[in-house]
């Protein structure tokens, strides 16, 4: 286990040299070099467990944050690039680092409810997105903004129809007692 973001990322790429569940794509198609983390880290905020990494030959850029708990930590990585934003969660315990897809999930229906709770869902599309638009959206309809400090991830709208919606805050994901809790703007405790 570690409390250092750079060490956590090195462990990740040692465990998954091809990026594993991150689906890290390189324009060249070559595998990641062992020194990928050292060369690609752009922002290193080790005391706060935050980092961004990007490389000219990567298709996406990434940000990572550590969320510590008594048995280890969760490492959350958000990828953004092209028209898709994605996130992956890893759990590290004494047994090691593994992907943890159940740790943080936001289904399409839950995301649509976040839009509704934020007042950004409308029947006519004039003051927000229409339900059908969100259901049919080709990519993700929410994105996560990891914190530089603290334990709350901001959930933002990731649709561009209407253009005024893009980037609007929909809620938060708070890290409480070693688990992620999604909170809408309306209810403050959606699950």
PDB file of C-alpha atoms in Angstrom:
ATOM      1  CA  UNK A   1       0.000   0.000   0.000  1.00  0.00           C
ATOM      2  CA  UNK A   2       1.084   3.583  -0.517  1.00  0.00           C
ATOM      3  CA  UNK A   3      -0.059   7.111   0.101  1.00  0.00           C
ATOM      4  CA  UNK A   4       1.986   8.530  -2.765  1.00  0.00           C
ATOM      5  CA  UNK A   5       0.237   9.171  -6.102  1.00  0.00           C
ATOM      6  CA  UNK A   6       3.365   8.549  -8.171  1.00  0.00           C
ATOM      7  CA  UNK A   7       3.997   5.211  -6.456  1.00  0.00           C
ATOM      8  CA  UNK A   8       0.348   4.234  -6.961  1.00  0.00           C
ATOM      9  CA  UNK A   9       0.585   5.021 -10.675  1.00  0.00           C
ATOM     10  CA  UNK A  10       3.841   3.074 -11.006  1.00  0.00           C
ATOM     11  CA  UNK A  11       2.167   0.099  -9.301  1.00  0.00           C
ATOM     12  CA  UNK A  12      -0.734   0.437 -11.720  1.00  0.00           C
ATOM     13  CA  UNK A  13       1.446   0.315 -14.833  1.00  0.00           C
ATOM     14  CA  UNK A  14       3.589  -2.485 -13.410  1.00  0.00           C
ATOM     15  CA  UNK A  15       0.394  -4.496 -12.837  1.00  0.00           C
ATOM     16  CA  UNK A  16      -1.153  -3.490 -16.187  1.00  0.00           C
ATOM     17  CA  UNK A  17       1.718  -2.733 -18.627  1.00  0.00           C
ATOM     18  CA  UNK A  18      -0.769  -2.222 -21.453  1.00  0.00           C
ATOM     19  CA  UNK A  19      -2.920   0.114 -19.371  1.00  0.00           C
ATOM     20  CA  UNK A  20      -5.397  -2.664 -18.566  1.00  0.00           C
ATOM     21  CA  UNK A  21      -8.910  -1.377 -17.899  1.00  0.00           C
ATOM     22  CA  UNK A  22      -7.769   2.163 -18.719  1.00  0.00           C
ATOM     23  CA  UNK A  23      -7.621   1.289 -22.418  1.00  0.00           C
ATOM     24  CA  UNK A  24      -4.727   3.655 -22.906  1.00  0.00           C
ATOM     25  CA  UNK A  25      -4.371   4.145 -26.617  1.00  0.00           C
ATOM     26  CA  UNK A  26      -1.172   5.279 -28.256  1.00  0.00           C
ATOM     27  CA  UNK A  27      -1.188   6.601 -31.774  1.00  0.00           C
ATOM     28  CA  UNK A  28       1.737   4.321 -32.591  1.00  0.00           C
ATOM     29  CA  UNK A  29       0.113   1.190 -31.137  1.00  0.00           C
ATOM     30  CA  UNK A  30       3.326   0.459 -29.198  1.00  0.00           C
ATOM     31  CA  UNK A  31       3.133  -0.764 -25.585  1.00  0.00           C
ATOM     32  CA  UNK A  32       3.807   1.650 -22.735  1.00  0.00           C
ATOM     33  CA  UNK A  33       7.468   2.006 -21.802  1.00  0.00           C
ATOM     34  CA  UNK A  34       8.454   1.264 -18.172  1.00  0.00           C
ATOM     35  CA  UNK A  35       9.256   4.925 -17.592  1.00  0.00           C
ATOM     36  CA  UNK A  36       5.811   6.050 -18.854  1.00  0.00           C
ATOM     37  CA  UNK A  37       4.733   7.494 -15.480  1.00  0.00           C
ATOM     38  CA  UNK A  38       7.938   9.470 -14.942  1.00  0.00           C
ATOM     39  CA  UNK A  39       7.862  10.944 -18.452  1.00  0.00           C
ATOM     40  CA  UNK A  40       4.144  11.662 -18.715  1.00  0.00           C
ATOM     41  CA  UNK A  41       3.314  13.243 -15.335  1.00  0.00           C
ATOM     42  CA  UNK A  42       2.490  16.861 -15.904  1.00  0.00           C
ATOM     43  CA  UNK A  43       1.039  17.945 -12.552  1.00  0.00           C
ATOM     44  CA  UNK A  44       2.389  16.243  -9.455  1.00  0.00           C
ATOM     45  CA  UNK A  45       0.586  17.138  -6.252  1.00  0.00           C
ATOM     46  CA  UNK A  46       1.915  14.343  -4.085  1.00  0.00           C
ATOM     47  CA  UNK A  47       0.770  15.771  -0.713  1.00  0.00           C
ATOM     48  CA  UNK A  48      -2.821  15.869  -1.962  1.00  0.00           C
ATOM     49  CA  UNK A  49      -2.648  12.587  -3.896  1.00  0.00           C
ATOM     50  CA  UNK A  50      -3.375  14.146  -7.302  1.00  0.00           C
ATOM     51  CA  UNK A  51      -1.642  13.991 -10.682  1.00  0.00           C
ATOM     52  CA  UNK A  52      -2.306  14.562 -14.346  1.00  0.00           C
ATOM     53  CA  UNK A  53      -0.488  12.686 -17.052  1.00  0.00           C
ATOM     54  CA  UNK A  54      -0.396  13.073 -20.775  1.00  0.00           C
ATOM     55  CA  UNK A  55       1.912  12.319 -23.605  1.00  0.00           C
ATOM     56  CA  UNK A  56       2.031  13.613 -27.199  1.00  0.00           C
ATOM     57  CA  UNK A  57       1.456  10.123 -28.553  1.00  0.00           C
ATOM     58  CA  UNK A  58      -1.496   9.272 -26.271  1.00  0.00           C
ATOM     59  CA  UNK A  59      -5.027   9.609 -27.606  1.00  0.00           C
ATOM     60  CA  UNK A  60      -6.364  10.927 -24.271  1.00  0.00           C
ATOM     61  CA  UNK A  61      -5.115  12.825 -21.245  1.00  0.00           C
ATOM     62  CA  UNK A  62      -5.594  11.507 -17.737  1.00  0.00           C
ATOM     63  CA  UNK A  63      -5.978  12.759 -14.195  1.00  0.00           C
ATOM     64  CA  UNK A  64      -5.622  10.585 -11.123  1.00  0.00           C
ATOM     65  CA  UNK A  65      -6.461  10.932  -7.449  1.00  0.00           C
ATOM     66  CA  UNK A  66      -5.907   8.772  -4.392  1.00  0.00           C
ATOM     67  CA  UNK A  67      -8.691   8.297  -1.887  1.00  0.00           C
ATOM     68  CA  UNK A  68      -7.220   6.766   1.261  1.00  0.00           C
ATOM     69  CA  UNK A  69      -9.092   4.508   3.670  1.00  0.00           C
ATOM     70  CA  UNK A  70      -8.107   2.360   6.673  1.00  0.00           C
ATOM     71  CA  UNK A  71      -7.489  -0.767   4.551  1.00  0.00           C
ATOM     72  CA  UNK A  72      -5.627   0.915   1.673  1.00  0.00           C
ATOM     73  CA  UNK A  73      -6.863   3.292  -0.988  1.00  0.00           C
ATOM     74  CA  UNK A  74      -8.871   3.753  -4.153  1.00  0.00           C
ATOM     75  CA  UNK A  75      -7.109   5.176  -7.190  1.00  0.00           C
ATOM     76  CA  UNK A  76      -9.515   6.946  -9.532  1.00  0.00           C
ATOM     77  CA  UNK A  77      -8.364   7.811 -13.042  1.00  0.00           C
ATOM     78  CA  UNK A  78     -10.385   9.943 -15.432  1.00  0.00           C
ATOM     79  CA  UNK A  79      -9.551   9.845 -19.140  1.00  0.00           C
ATOM     80  CA  UNK A  80     -10.626  12.573 -21.525  1.00  0.00           C
ATOM     81  CA  UNK A  81      -9.973  12.874 -25.181  1.00  0.00           C
ATOM     82  CA  UNK A  82     -11.876  12.947 -28.421  1.00  0.00           C
ATOM     83  CA  UNK A  83     -15.580  12.674 -27.721  1.00  0.00           C
ATOM     84  CA  UNK A  84     -15.355  10.242 -24.817  1.00  0.00           C
ATOM     85  CA  UNK A  85     -14.707  10.801 -21.141  1.00  0.00           C
ATOM     86  CA  UNK A  86     -14.260   7.713 -19.028  1.00  0.00           C
ATOM     87  CA  UNK A  87     -13.161   6.794 -15.542  1.00  0.00           C
ATOM     88  CA  UNK A  88     -11.691   3.700 -13.944  1.00  0.00           C
ATOM     89  CA  UNK A  89     -11.357   2.847 -10.269  1.00  0.00           C
ATOM     90  CA  UNK A  90      -8.713   0.617  -8.739  1.00  0.00           C
ATOM     91  CA  UNK A  91      -8.638  -0.686  -5.175  1.00  0.00           C
ATOM     92  CA  UNK A  92      -5.395  -1.300  -3.353  1.00  0.00           C
ATOM     93  CA  UNK A  93      -5.351  -3.431  -0.221  1.00  0.00           C
ATOM     94  CA  UNK A  94      -2.690  -5.611   1.348  1.00  0.00           C
ATOM     95  CA  UNK A  95      -3.396  -8.127  -1.425  1.00  0.00           C
ATOM     96  CA  UNK A  96      -2.371  -5.575  -4.067  1.00  0.00           C
ATOM     97  CA  UNK A  97      -3.905  -3.398  -6.777  1.00  0.00           C
ATOM     98  CA  UNK A  98      -6.953  -4.549  -8.753  1.00  0.00           C
ATOM     99  CA  UNK A  99      -9.588  -2.968 -10.939  1.00  0.00           C
ATOM    100  CA  UNK A 100     -12.771  -2.281  -8.955  1.00  0.00           C
ATOM    101  CA  UNK A 101     -15.569  -1.576 -11.460  1.00  0.00           C
ATOM    102  CA  UNK A 102     -18.260  -1.848  -8.765  1.00  0.00           C
ATOM    103  CA  UNK A 103     -16.719   0.891  -6.578  1.00  0.00           C
ATOM    104  CA  UNK A 104     -18.154   3.772  -8.586  1.00  0.00           C
ATOM    105  CA  UNK A 105     -20.858   3.338 -11.183  1.00  0.00           C
ATOM    106  CA  UNK A 106     -23.274   5.887 -12.581  1.00  0.00           C
ATOM    107  CA  UNK A 107     -25.820   4.272 -14.874  1.00  0.00           C
ATOM    108  CA  UNK A 108     -27.465   6.200 -17.691  1.00  0.00           C
ATOM    109  CA  UNK A 109     -30.720   6.311 -15.703  1.00  0.00           C
ATOM    110  CA  UNK A 110     -28.896   7.656 -12.623  1.00  0.00           C
ATOM    111  CA  UNK A 111     -27.128  10.239 -14.787  1.00  0.00           C
ATOM    112  CA  UNK A 112     -30.449  11.354 -16.284  1.00  0.00           C
ATOM    113  CA  UNK A 113     -31.810  11.738 -12.743  1.00  0.00           C
ATOM    114  CA  UNK A 114     -28.793  13.925 -11.903  1.00  0.00           C
ATOM    115  CA  UNK A 115     -29.731  16.159 -14.859  1.00  0.00           C
ATOM    116  CA  UNK A 116     -33.331  16.293 -13.619  1.00  0.00           C
ATOM    117  CA  UNK A 117     -32.282  17.112 -10.038  1.00  0.00           C
ATOM    118  CA  UNK A 118     -30.052  19.913 -11.339  1.00  0.00           C
ATOM    119  CA  UNK A 119     -33.001  21.375 -13.301  1.00  0.00           C
ATOM    120  CA  UNK A 120     -31.336  20.543 -16.625  1.00  0.00           C
ATOM    121  CA  UNK A 121     -33.937  18.144 -18.031  1.00  0.00           C
ATOM    122  CA  UNK A 122     -36.900  19.494 -19.953  1.00  0.00           C
ATOM    123  CA  UNK A 123     -39.658  18.160 -22.160  1.00  0.00           C
ATOM    124  CA  UNK A 124     -39.121  20.767 -24.875  1.00  0.00           C
ATOM    125  CA  UNK A 125     -35.320  21.095 -24.760  1.00  0.00           C
ATOM    126  CA  UNK A 126     -35.509  24.843 -24.144  1.00  0.00           C
ATOM    127  CA  UNK A 127     -34.104  25.010 -20.619  1.00  0.00           C
ATOM    128  CA  UNK A 128     -32.216  21.742 -20.646  1.00  0.00           C
ATOM    129  CA  UNK A 129     -31.710  18.454 -22.413  1.00  0.00           C
ATOM    130  CA  UNK A 130     -34.550  16.210 -23.451  1.00  0.00           C
ATOM    131  CA  UNK A 131     -34.628  12.727 -21.924  1.00  0.00           C
ATOM    132  CA  UNK A 132     -34.498  11.132 -25.391  1.00  0.00           C
ATOM    133  CA  UNK A 133     -31.358  13.122 -26.277  1.00  0.00           C
ATOM    134  CA  UNK A 134     -29.616  11.843 -23.134  1.00  0.00           C
ATOM    135  CA  UNK A 135     -30.765   8.248 -23.686  1.00  0.00           C
ATOM    136  CA  UNK A 136     -29.524   8.285 -27.299  1.00  0.00           C
ATOM    137  CA  UNK A 137     -26.260  10.183 -26.678  1.00  0.00           C
ATOM    138  CA  UNK A 138     -23.379   8.310 -28.331  1.00  0.00           C
ATOM    139  CA  UNK A 139     -20.795   8.929 -25.602  1.00  0.00           C
ATOM    140  CA  UNK A 140     -20.946   9.413 -21.893  1.00  0.00           C
ATOM    141  CA  UNK A 141     -23.388  12.004 -20.577  1.00  0.00           C
ATOM    142  CA  UNK A 142     -21.429  12.800 -17.403  1.00  0.00           C
ATOM    143  CA  UNK A 143     -17.796  13.420 -16.655  1.00  0.00           C
ATOM    144  CA  UNK A 144     -15.924  13.525 -13.367  1.00  0.00           C
ATOM    145  CA  UNK A 145     -13.611  16.291 -12.189  1.00  0.00           C
ATOM    146  CA  UNK A 146     -11.215  14.922  -9.588  1.00  0.00           C
ATOM    147  CA  UNK A 147     -10.342  17.093  -6.592  1.00  0.00           C
ATOM    148  CA  UNK A 148      -6.906  18.572  -6.056  1.00  0.00           C
ATOM    149  CA  UNK A 149      -7.797  18.584  -2.348  1.00  0.00           C
ATOM    150  CA  UNK A 150     -10.536  16.926  -0.405  1.00  0.00           C
ATOM    151  CA  UNK A 151     -12.678  13.868  -0.968  1.00  0.00           C
ATOM    152  CA  UNK A 152     -15.422  15.116  -3.308  1.00  0.00           C
ATOM    153  CA  UNK A 153     -15.451  14.509  -7.048  1.00  0.00           C
ATOM    154  CA  UNK A 154     -17.592  16.911  -9.083  1.00  0.00           C
ATOM    155  CA  UNK A 155     -20.006  15.372 -11.601  1.00  0.00           C
ATOM    156  CA  UNK A 156     -20.485  17.548 -14.694  1.00  0.00           C
ATOM    157  CA  UNK A 157     -22.726  17.443 -17.752  1.00  0.00           C
ATOM    158  CA  UNK A 158     -20.957  16.083 -20.799  1.00  0.00           C
ATOM    159  CA  UNK A 159     -23.512  16.746 -23.526  1.00  0.00           C
ATOM    160  CA  UNK A 160     -23.506  19.654 -25.942  1.00  0.00           C
ATOM    161  CA  UNK A 161     -27.184  19.847 -26.874  1.00  0.00           C
ATOM    162  CA  UNK A 162     -28.103  22.486 -25.949  1.00  0.00           C
ATOM    163  CA  UNK A 163     -24.568  23.932 -25.812  1.00  0.00           C
ATOM    164  CA  UNK A 164     -25.299  25.772 -22.547  1.00  0.00           C
ATOM    165  CA  UNK A 165     -25.396  22.424 -20.663  1.00  0.00           C
ATOM    166  CA  UNK A 166     -21.806  21.370 -21.258  1.00  0.00           C
ATOM    167  CA  UNK A 167     -19.777  21.452 -18.033  1.00  0.00           C
ATOM    168  CA  UNK A 168     -22.676  22.313 -15.727  1.00  0.00           C
ATOM    169  CA  UNK A 169     -22.410  20.801 -12.248  1.00  0.00           C
ATOM    170  CA  UNK A 170     -24.824  17.906 -11.672  1.00  0.00           C
ATOM    171  CA  UNK A 171     -23.722  16.694  -8.255  1.00  0.00           C
ATOM    172  CA  UNK A 172     -20.799  15.171  -6.404  1.00  0.00           C
ATOM    173  CA  UNK A 173     -19.308  11.828  -5.553  1.00  0.00           C
ATOM    174  CA  UNK A 174     -18.138  11.909  -1.946  1.00  0.00           C
ATOM    175  CA  UNK A 175     -15.685   9.385  -0.532  1.00  0.00           C
ATOM    176  CA  UNK A 176     -17.153   8.326   2.812  1.00  0.00           C
ATOM    177  CA  UNK A 177     -15.964   5.419   4.965  1.00  0.00           C
ATOM    178  CA  UNK A 178     -14.018   3.819   2.102  1.00  0.00           C
ATOM    179  CA  UNK A 179     -16.836   3.984  -0.454  1.00  0.00           C
ATOM    180  CA  UNK A 180     -18.071   6.397  -3.107  1.00  0.00           C
ATOM    181  CA  UNK A 181     -21.486   8.025  -2.552  1.00  0.00           C
ATOM    182  CA  UNK A 182     -23.208   9.840  -5.432  1.00  0.00           C
ATOM    183  CA  UNK A 183     -25.083  12.967  -4.343  1.00  0.00           C
ATOM    184  CA  UNK A 184     -27.338  14.972  -6.608  1.00  0.00           C
ATOM    185  CA  UNK A 185     -27.736  18.735  -6.320  1.00  0.00           C
ATOM    186  CA  UNK A 186     -31.355  18.284  -5.248  1.00  0.00           C
ATOM    187  CA  UNK A 187     -31.270  15.487  -2.722  1.00  0.00           C
ATOM    188  CA  UNK A 188     -27.679  15.713  -1.399  1.00  0.00           C
ATOM    189  CA  UNK A 189     -27.935  11.960  -0.736  1.00  0.00           C
ATOM    190  CA  UNK A 190     -29.081  10.142  -3.840  1.00  0.00           C
ATOM    191  CA  UNK A 191     -27.639   6.763  -2.843  1.00  0.00           C
TER     192      UNK A 191
END
